mmCIF file of C-alpha atoms in Angstrom:
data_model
loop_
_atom_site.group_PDB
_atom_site.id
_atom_site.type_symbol
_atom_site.label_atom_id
_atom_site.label_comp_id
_atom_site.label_asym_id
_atom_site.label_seq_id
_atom_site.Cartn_x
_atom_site.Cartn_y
_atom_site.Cartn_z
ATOM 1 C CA UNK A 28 131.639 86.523 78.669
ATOM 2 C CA UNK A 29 134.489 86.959 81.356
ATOM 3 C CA UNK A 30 137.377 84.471 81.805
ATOM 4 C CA UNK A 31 136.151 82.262 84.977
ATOM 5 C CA UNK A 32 132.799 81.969 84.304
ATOM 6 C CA UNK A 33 133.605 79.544 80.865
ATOM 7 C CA UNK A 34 134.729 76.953 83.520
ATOM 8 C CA UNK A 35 131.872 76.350 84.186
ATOM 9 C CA UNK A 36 131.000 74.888 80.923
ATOM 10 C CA UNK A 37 132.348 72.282 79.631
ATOM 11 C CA UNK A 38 130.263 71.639 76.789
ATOM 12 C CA UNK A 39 130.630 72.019 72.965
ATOM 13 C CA UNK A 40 132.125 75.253 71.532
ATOM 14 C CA UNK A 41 128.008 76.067 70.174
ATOM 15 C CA UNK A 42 126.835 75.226 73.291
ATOM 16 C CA UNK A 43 129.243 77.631 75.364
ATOM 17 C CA UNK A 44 129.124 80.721 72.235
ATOM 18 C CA UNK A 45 124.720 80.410 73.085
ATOM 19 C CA UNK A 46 125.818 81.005 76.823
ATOM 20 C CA UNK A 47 127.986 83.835 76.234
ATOM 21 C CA UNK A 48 125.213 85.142 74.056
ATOM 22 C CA UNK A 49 122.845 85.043 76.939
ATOM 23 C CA UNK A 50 124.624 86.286 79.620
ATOM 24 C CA UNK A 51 126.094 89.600 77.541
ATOM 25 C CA UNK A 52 122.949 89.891 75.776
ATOM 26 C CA UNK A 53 121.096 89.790 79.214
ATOM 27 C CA UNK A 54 118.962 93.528 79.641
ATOM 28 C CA UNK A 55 119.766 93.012 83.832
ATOM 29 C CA UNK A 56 122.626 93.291 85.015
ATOM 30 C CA UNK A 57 125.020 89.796 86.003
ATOM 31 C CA UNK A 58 127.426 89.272 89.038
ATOM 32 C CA UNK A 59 129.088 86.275 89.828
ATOM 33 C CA UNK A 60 130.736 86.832 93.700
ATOM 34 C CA UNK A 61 133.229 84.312 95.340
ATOM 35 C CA UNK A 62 131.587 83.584 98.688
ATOM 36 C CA UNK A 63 134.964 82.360 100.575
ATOM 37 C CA UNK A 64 135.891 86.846 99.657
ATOM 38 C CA UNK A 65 132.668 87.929 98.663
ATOM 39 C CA UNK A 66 134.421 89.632 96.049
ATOM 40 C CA UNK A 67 133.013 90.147 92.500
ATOM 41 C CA UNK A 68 134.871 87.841 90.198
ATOM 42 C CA UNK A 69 133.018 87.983 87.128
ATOM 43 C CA UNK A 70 129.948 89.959 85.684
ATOM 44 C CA UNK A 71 128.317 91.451 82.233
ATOM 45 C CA UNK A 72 128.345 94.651 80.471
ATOM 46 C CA UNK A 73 125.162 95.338 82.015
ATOM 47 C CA UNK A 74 126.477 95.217 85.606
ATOM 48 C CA UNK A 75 129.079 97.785 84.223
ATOM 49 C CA UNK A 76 126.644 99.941 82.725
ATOM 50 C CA UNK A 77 124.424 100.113 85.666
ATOM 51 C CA UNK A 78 126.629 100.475 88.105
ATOM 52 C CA UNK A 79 129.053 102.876 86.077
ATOM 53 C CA UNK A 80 131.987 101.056 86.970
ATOM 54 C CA UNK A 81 134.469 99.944 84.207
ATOM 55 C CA UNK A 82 135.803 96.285 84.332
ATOM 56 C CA UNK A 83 138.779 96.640 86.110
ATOM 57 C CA UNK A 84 136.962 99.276 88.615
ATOM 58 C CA UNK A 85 134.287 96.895 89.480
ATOM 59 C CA UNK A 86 136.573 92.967 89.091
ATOM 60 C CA UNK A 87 137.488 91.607 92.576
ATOM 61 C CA UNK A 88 135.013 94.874 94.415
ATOM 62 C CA UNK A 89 133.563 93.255 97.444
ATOM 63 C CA UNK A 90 129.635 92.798 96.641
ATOM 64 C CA UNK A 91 129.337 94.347 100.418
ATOM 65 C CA UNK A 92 130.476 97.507 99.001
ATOM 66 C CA UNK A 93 127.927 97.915 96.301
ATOM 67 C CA UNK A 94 125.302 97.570 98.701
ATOM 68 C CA UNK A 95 123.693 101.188 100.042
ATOM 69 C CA UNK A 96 122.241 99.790 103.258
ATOM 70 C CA UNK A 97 123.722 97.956 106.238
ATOM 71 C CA UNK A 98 126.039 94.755 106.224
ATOM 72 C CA UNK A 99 123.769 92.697 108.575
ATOM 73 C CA UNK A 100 121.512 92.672 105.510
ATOM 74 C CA UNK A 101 123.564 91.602 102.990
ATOM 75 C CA UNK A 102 124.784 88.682 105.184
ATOM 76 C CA UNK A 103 121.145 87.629 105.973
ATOM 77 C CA UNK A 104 120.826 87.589 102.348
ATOM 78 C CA UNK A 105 124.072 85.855 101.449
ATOM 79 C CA UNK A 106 123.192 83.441 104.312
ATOM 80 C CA UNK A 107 119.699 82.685 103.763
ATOM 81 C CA UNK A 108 120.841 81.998 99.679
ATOM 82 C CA UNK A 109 123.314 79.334 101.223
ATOM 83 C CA UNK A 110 120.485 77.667 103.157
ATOM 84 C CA UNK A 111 118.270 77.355 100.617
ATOM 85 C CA UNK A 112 120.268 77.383 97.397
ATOM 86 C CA UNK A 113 117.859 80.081 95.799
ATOM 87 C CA UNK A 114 116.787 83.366 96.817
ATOM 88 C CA UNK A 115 114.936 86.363 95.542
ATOM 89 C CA UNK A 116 114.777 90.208 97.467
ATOM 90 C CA UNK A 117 114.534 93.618 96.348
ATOM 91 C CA UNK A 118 118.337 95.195 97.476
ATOM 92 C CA UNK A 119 119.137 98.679 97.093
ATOM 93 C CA UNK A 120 122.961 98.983 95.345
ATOM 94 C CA UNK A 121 124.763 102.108 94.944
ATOM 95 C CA UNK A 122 126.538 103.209 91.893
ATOM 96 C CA UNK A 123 130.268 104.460 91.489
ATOM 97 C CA UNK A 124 128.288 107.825 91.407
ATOM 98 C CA UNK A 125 126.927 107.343 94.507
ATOM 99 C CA UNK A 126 123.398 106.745 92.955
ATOM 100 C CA UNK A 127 121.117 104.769 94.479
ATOM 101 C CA UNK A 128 119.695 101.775 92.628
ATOM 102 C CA UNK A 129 116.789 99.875 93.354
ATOM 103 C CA UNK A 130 116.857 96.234 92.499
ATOM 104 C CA UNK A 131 115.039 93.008 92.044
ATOM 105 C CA UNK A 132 117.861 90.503 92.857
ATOM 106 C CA UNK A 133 117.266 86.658 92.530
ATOM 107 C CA UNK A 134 120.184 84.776 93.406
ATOM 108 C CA UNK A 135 121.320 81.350 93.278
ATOM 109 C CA UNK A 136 124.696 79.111 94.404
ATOM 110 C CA UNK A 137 126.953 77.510 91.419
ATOM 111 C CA UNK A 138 129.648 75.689 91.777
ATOM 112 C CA UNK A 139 133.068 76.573 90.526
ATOM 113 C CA UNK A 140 136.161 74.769 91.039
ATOM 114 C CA UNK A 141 134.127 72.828 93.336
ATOM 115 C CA UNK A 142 133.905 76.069 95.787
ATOM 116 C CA UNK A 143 130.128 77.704 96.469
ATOM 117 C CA UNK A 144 129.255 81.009 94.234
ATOM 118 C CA UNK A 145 126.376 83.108 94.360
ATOM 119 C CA UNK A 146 125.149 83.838 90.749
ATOM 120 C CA UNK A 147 122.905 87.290 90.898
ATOM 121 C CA UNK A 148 120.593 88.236 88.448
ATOM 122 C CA UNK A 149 120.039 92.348 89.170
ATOM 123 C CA UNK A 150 117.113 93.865 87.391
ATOM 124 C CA UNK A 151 116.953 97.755 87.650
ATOM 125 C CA UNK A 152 113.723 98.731 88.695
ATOM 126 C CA UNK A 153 113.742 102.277 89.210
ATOM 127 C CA UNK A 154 111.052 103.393 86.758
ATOM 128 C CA UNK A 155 109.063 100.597 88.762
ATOM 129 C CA UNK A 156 109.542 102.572 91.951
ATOM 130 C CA UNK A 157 108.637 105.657 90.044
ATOM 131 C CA UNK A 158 105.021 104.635 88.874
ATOM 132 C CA UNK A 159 104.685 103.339 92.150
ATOM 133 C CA UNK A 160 105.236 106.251 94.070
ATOM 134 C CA UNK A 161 103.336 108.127 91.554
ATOM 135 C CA UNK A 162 100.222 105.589 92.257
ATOM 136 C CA UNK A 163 101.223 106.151 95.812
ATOM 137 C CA UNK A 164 100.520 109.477 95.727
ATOM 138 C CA UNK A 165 97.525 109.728 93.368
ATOM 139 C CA UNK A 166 95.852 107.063 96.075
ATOM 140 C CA UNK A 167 97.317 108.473 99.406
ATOM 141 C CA UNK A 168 97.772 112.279 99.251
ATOM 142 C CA UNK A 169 95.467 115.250 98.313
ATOM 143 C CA UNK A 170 96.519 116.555 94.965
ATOM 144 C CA UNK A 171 95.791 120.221 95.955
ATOM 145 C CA UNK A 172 97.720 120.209 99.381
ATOM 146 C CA UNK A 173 100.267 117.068 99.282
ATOM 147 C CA UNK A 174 98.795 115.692 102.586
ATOM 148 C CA UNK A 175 97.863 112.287 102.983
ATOM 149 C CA UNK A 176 93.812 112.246 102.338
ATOM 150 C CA UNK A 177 91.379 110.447 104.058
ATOM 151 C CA UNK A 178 92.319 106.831 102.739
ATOM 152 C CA UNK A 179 95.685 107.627 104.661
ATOM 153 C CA UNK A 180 94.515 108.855 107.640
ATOM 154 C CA UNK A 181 92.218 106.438 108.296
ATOM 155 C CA UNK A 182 95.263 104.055 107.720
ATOM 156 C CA UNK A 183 97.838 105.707 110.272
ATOM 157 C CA UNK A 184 94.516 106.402 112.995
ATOM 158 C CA UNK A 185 94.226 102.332 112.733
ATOM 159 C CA UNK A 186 98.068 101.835 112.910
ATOM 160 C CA UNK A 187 97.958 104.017 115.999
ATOM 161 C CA UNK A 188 95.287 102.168 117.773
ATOM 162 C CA UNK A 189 97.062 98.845 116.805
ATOM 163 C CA UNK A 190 100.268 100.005 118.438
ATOM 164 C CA UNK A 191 98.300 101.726 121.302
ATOM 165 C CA UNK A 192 97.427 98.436 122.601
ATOM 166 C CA UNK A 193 100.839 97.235 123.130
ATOM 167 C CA UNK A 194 102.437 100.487 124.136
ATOM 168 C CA UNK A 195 99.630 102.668 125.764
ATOM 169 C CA UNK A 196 100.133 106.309 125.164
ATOM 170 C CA UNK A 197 97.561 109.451 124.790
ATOM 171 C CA UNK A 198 96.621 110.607 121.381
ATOM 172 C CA UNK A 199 93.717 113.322 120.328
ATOM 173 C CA UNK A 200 91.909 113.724 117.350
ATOM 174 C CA UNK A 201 90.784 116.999 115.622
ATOM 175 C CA UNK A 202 88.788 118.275 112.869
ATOM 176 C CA UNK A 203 89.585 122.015 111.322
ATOM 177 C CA UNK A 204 87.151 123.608 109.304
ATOM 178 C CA UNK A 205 87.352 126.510 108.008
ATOM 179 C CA UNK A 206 84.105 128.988 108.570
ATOM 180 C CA UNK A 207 82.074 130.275 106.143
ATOM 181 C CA UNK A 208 83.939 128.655 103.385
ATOM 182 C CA UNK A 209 81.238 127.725 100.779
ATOM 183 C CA UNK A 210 80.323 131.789 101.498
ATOM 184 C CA UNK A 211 83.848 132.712 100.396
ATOM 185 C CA UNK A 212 84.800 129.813 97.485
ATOM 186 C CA UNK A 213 81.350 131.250 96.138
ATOM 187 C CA UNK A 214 82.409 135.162 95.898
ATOM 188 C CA UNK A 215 85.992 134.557 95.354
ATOM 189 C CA UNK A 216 85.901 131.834 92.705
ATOM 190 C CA UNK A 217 86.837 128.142 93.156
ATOM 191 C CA UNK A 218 90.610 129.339 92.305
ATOM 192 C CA UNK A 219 90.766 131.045 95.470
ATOM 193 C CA UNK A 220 88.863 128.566 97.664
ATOM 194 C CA UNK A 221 92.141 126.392 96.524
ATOM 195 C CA UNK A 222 94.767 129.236 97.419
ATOM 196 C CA UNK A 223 92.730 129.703 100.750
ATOM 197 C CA UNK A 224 92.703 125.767 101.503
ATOM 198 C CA UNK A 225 96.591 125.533 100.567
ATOM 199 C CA UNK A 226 97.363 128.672 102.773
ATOM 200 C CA UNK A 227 95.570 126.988 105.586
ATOM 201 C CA UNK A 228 97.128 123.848 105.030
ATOM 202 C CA UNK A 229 100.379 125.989 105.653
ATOM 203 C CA UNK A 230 99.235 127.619 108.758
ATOM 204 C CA UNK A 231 97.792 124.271 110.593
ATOM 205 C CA UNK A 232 101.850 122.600 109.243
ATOM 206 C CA UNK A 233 103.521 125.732 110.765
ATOM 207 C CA UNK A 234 101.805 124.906 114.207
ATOM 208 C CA UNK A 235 101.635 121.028 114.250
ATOM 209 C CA UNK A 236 104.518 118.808 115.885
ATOM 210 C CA UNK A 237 106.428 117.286 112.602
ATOM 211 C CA UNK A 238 105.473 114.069 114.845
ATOM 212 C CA UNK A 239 101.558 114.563 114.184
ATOM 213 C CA UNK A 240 99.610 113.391 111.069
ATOM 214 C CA UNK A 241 97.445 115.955 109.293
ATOM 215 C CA UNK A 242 95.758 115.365 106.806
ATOM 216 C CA UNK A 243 92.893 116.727 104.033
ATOM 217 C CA UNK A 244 89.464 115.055 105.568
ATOM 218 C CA UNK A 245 87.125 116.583 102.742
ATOM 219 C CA UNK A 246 86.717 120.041 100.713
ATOM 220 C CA UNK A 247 87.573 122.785 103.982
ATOM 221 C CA UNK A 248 88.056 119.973 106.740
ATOM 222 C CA UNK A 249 91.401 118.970 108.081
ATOM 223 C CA UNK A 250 92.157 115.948 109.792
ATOM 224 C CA UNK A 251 95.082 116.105 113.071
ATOM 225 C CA UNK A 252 95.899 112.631 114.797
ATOM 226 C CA UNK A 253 98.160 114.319 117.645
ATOM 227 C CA UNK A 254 100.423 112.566 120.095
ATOM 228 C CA UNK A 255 100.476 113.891 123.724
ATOM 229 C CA UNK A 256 103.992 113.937 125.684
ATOM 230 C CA UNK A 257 101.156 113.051 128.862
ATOM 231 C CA UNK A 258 99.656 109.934 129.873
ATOM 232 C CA UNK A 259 97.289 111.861 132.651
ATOM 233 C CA UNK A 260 94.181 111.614 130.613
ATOM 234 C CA UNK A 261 93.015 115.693 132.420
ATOM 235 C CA UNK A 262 96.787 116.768 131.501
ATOM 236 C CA UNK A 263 97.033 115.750 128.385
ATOM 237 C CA UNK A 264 93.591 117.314 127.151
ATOM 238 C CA UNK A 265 94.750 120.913 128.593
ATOM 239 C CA UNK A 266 97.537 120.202 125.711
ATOM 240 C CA UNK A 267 95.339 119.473 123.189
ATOM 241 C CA UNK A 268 93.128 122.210 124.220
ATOM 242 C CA UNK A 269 96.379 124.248 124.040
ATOM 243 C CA UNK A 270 97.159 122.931 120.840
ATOM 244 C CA UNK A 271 94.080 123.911 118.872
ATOM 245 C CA UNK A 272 93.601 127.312 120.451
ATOM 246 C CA UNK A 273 96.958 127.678 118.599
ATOM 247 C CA UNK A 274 95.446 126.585 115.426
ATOM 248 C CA UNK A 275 92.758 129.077 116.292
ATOM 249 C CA UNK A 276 94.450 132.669 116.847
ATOM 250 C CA UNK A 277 96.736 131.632 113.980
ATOM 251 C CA UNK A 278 93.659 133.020 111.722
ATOM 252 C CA UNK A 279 92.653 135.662 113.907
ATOM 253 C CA UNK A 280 94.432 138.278 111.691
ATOM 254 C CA UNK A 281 92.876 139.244 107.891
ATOM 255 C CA UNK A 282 94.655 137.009 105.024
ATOM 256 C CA UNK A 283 95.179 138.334 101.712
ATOM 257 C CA UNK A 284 93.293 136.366 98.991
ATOM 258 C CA UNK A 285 93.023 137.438 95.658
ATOM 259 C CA UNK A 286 94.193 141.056 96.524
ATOM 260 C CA UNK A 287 91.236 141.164 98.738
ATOM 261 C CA UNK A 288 91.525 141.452 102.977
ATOM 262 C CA UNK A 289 89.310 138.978 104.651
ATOM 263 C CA UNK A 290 88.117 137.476 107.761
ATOM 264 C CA UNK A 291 89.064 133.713 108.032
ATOM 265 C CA UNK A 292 88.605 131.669 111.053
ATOM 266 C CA UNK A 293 88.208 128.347 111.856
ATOM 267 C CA UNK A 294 86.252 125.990 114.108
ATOM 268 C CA UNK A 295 87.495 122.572 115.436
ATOM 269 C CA UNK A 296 86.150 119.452 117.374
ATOM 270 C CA UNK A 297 88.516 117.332 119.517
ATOM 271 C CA UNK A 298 88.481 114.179 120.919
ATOM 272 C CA UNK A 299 90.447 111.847 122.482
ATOM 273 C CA UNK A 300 91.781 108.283 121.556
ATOM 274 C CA UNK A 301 90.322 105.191 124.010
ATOM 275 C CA UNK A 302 88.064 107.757 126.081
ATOM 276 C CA UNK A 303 85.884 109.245 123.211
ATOM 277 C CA UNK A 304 86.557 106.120 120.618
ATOM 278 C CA UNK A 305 88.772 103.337 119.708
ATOM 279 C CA UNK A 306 88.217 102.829 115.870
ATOM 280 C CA UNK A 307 88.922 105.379 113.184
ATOM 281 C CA UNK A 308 85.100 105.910 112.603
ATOM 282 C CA UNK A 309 83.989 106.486 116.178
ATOM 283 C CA UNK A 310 86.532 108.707 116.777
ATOM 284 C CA UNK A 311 85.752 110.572 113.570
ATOM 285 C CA UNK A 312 82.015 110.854 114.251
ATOM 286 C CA UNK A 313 82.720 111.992 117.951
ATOM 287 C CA UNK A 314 85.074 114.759 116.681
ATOM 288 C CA UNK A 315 82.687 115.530 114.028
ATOM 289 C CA UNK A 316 79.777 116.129 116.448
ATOM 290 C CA UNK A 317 82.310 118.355 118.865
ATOM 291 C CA UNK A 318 82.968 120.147 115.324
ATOM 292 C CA UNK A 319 78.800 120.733 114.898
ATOM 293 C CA UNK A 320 78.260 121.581 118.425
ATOM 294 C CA UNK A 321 81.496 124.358 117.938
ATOM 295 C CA UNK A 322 79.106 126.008 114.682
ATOM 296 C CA UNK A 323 76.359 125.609 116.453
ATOM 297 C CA UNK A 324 77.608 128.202 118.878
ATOM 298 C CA UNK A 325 78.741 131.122 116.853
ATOM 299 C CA UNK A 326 82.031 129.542 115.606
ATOM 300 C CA UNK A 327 85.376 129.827 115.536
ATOM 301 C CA UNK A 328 85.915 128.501 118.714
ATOM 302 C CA UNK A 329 87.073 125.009 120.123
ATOM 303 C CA UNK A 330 85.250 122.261 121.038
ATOM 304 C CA UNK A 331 85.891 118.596 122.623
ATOM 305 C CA UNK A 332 83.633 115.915 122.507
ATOM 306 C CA UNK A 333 81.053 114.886 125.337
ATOM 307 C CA UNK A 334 79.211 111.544 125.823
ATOM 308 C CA UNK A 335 75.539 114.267 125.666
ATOM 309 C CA UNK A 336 76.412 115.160 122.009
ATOM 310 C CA UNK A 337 75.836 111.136 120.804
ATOM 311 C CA UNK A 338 72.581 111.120 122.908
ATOM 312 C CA UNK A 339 71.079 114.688 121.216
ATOM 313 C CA UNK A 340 72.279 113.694 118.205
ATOM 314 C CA UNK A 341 70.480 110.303 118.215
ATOM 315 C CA UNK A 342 67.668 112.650 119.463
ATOM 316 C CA UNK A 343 68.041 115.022 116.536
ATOM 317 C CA UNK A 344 68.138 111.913 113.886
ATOM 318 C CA UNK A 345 64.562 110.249 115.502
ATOM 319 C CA UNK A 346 63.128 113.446 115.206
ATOM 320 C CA UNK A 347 64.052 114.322 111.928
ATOM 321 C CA UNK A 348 62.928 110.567 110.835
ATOM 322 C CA UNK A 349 59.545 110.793 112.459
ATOM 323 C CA UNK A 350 58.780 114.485 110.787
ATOM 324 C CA UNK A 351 59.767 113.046 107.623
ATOM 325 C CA UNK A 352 57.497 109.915 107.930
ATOM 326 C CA UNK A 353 54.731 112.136 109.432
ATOM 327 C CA UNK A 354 55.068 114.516 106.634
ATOM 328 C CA UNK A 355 55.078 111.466 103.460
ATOM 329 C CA UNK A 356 52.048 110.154 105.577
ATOM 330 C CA UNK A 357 50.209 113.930 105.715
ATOM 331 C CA UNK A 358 50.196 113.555 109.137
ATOM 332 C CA UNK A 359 50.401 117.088 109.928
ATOM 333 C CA UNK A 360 46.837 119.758 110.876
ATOM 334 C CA UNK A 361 46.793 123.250 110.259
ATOM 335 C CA UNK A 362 45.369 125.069 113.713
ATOM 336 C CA UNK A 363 44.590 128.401 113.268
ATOM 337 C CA UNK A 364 44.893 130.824 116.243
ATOM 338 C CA UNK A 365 42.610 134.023 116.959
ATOM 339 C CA UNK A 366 42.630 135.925 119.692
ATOM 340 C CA UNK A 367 39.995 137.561 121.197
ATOM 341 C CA UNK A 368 40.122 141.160 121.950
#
């Protein structure tokens, strides 16, 4: 244990030997900082170690210039430990190396020589990060593509309807699906469906704003939250329209896929934030029927959403209901036609 901090103990020789023990046997890392200089006056091997300064390299360094991010949050942090005598925060400190550590930092005020210290207790928690940004990405992003999946999306649509409320701006929704794809996974092989999903990925990321979210919906579906540079609601679907047909032609030429030249194109359903839906699963069912009503007509082609697509589509799902009751039920008689001649 360094010089200044035995002044603070004024007990028995045992007493002050089990403190030594604790604070250079500690596995996180100790700083003691003078809060009239903010300079480090005394700290543990640890500290050292971590930080990969030696002891006269890191002795009287201001604590300010260990940390990686700004000033203002330091002070907030020295301050708010003042007010309340304890504190606790995750702080980011950067090595002699210019490494960046990631910290859990509790803190606490000790008095030496009757003047106010701030005792820090630094616990490296960079494999924590690690794990968690492995979890992260296991529960946010598509392992085949690296875009954020469907959890995610959903997550940022909601954000952006939360924020659109305060700040009103125009945002459109898409669905990409490419054609025919169960045709070609099927004749290719499942390890080529992947290459073809992952090149398409590619092509929709060359195209996009780096400002837009897309995202994996499902097996051959991508999901696009846009933003529009337009509040005119007739303007700013003309940009969206121009915007997919650009996602469109980018497959009109043959792709190579396992040595083999084929055909790929796409088909996509639009619609628009407040005017076709204002929750992630209206908009997703509206862009979804734009999507069906875009197969429906031959295909790779673009298609935005209209209020007539809910209504047939209710239509559709009462008729398919009452066939299937009238059919459990054996409500259904043969007539036989003959003509006469």
């Amino acid at each position: 244990m360094h010089g200044k901090v035995r002044q603070l103990y004024l007990q028995s020789d045992e007493q002050r030997r089990k403190l030594s023990t604790i604070f250079e046997g500690s596995h996180d890392a100790i700083l003691i900082v003078d809060l009239t200089t903010n300079s480090i006056i005394d700290f543990n091997g640890k500290a050292c170690d971590m930080l990969n300064f030696s002891d006269e390299q890191l002795r009287d360094l201001s604590f300010y210039a260990l940390y990686s991010g700004a000033h203002t949050h330091i002070r907030n942090f020295l301050d708010e430990t003042q007010r309340t005598g304890w504190n606790i925060q995750e702080l980011t400190f950067k090595s002699r190396l210019g490494n960046l550590i990631p910290t859990e930092t509790s803190a606490s005020i000790i008095e030496i020589n009757d003047q106010p210290h701030l005792l820090t207790i630094c616990r490296d928690i960079r494999e924590r990060k690690q794990q968690e940004a492995k979890i992260d990405k296991i529960t946010n992003f598509d392992q085949l593509t690296s875009l954020p999946n469907r959890v995610l999306m959903r997550d940022r649509i909601n954000q952006t309807i939360i924020r659109n409320q305060a700040s009103p701006n125009r945002y459109a929704v898409m669905i990409v699906d490419i054609d025919n794809f169960k045709s070609i996974n099927d004749t290719l092989g499942q390890g080529n469906g992947d290459l073809l999903i992952k090149a398409t990925a590619n092509i929709i990321q060359s195209i996009v704003p780096k400002s837009d979210s897309l995202g994996r919906l499902s097996s051959d579906e991508f999901l696009l939250l846009a933003e529009l540079p337009e509040s005119d609601i007739t303007i700013a679907r003309k940009i969206t329209a121009r915007l997919a047909e650009q996602i469109r032609q980018a497959f009109d030429e043959t792709m190579l896929v396992a040595g083999s030249l084929i055909k790929v194109s796409v088909s996509i359903g639009c619609a628009m934030l407040e005017e076709d839906g204002n929750s992630f699963d209206e908009l997703l069912r509206h862009t979804d029927l734009a999507l069906c009503k875009a197969k429906a007509d031959g295909r790779d082609r673009v298609v935005f959403f209209s209020p007539g697509m809910d209504a047939e589509a209710n239509q559709k799902l009462i008729l398919k209901t009452a066939l299937h009751r009238a059919l459990k039920a054996k409500e259904f008689v043969l007539f036989i036609s003959q003509s006469l001649t």
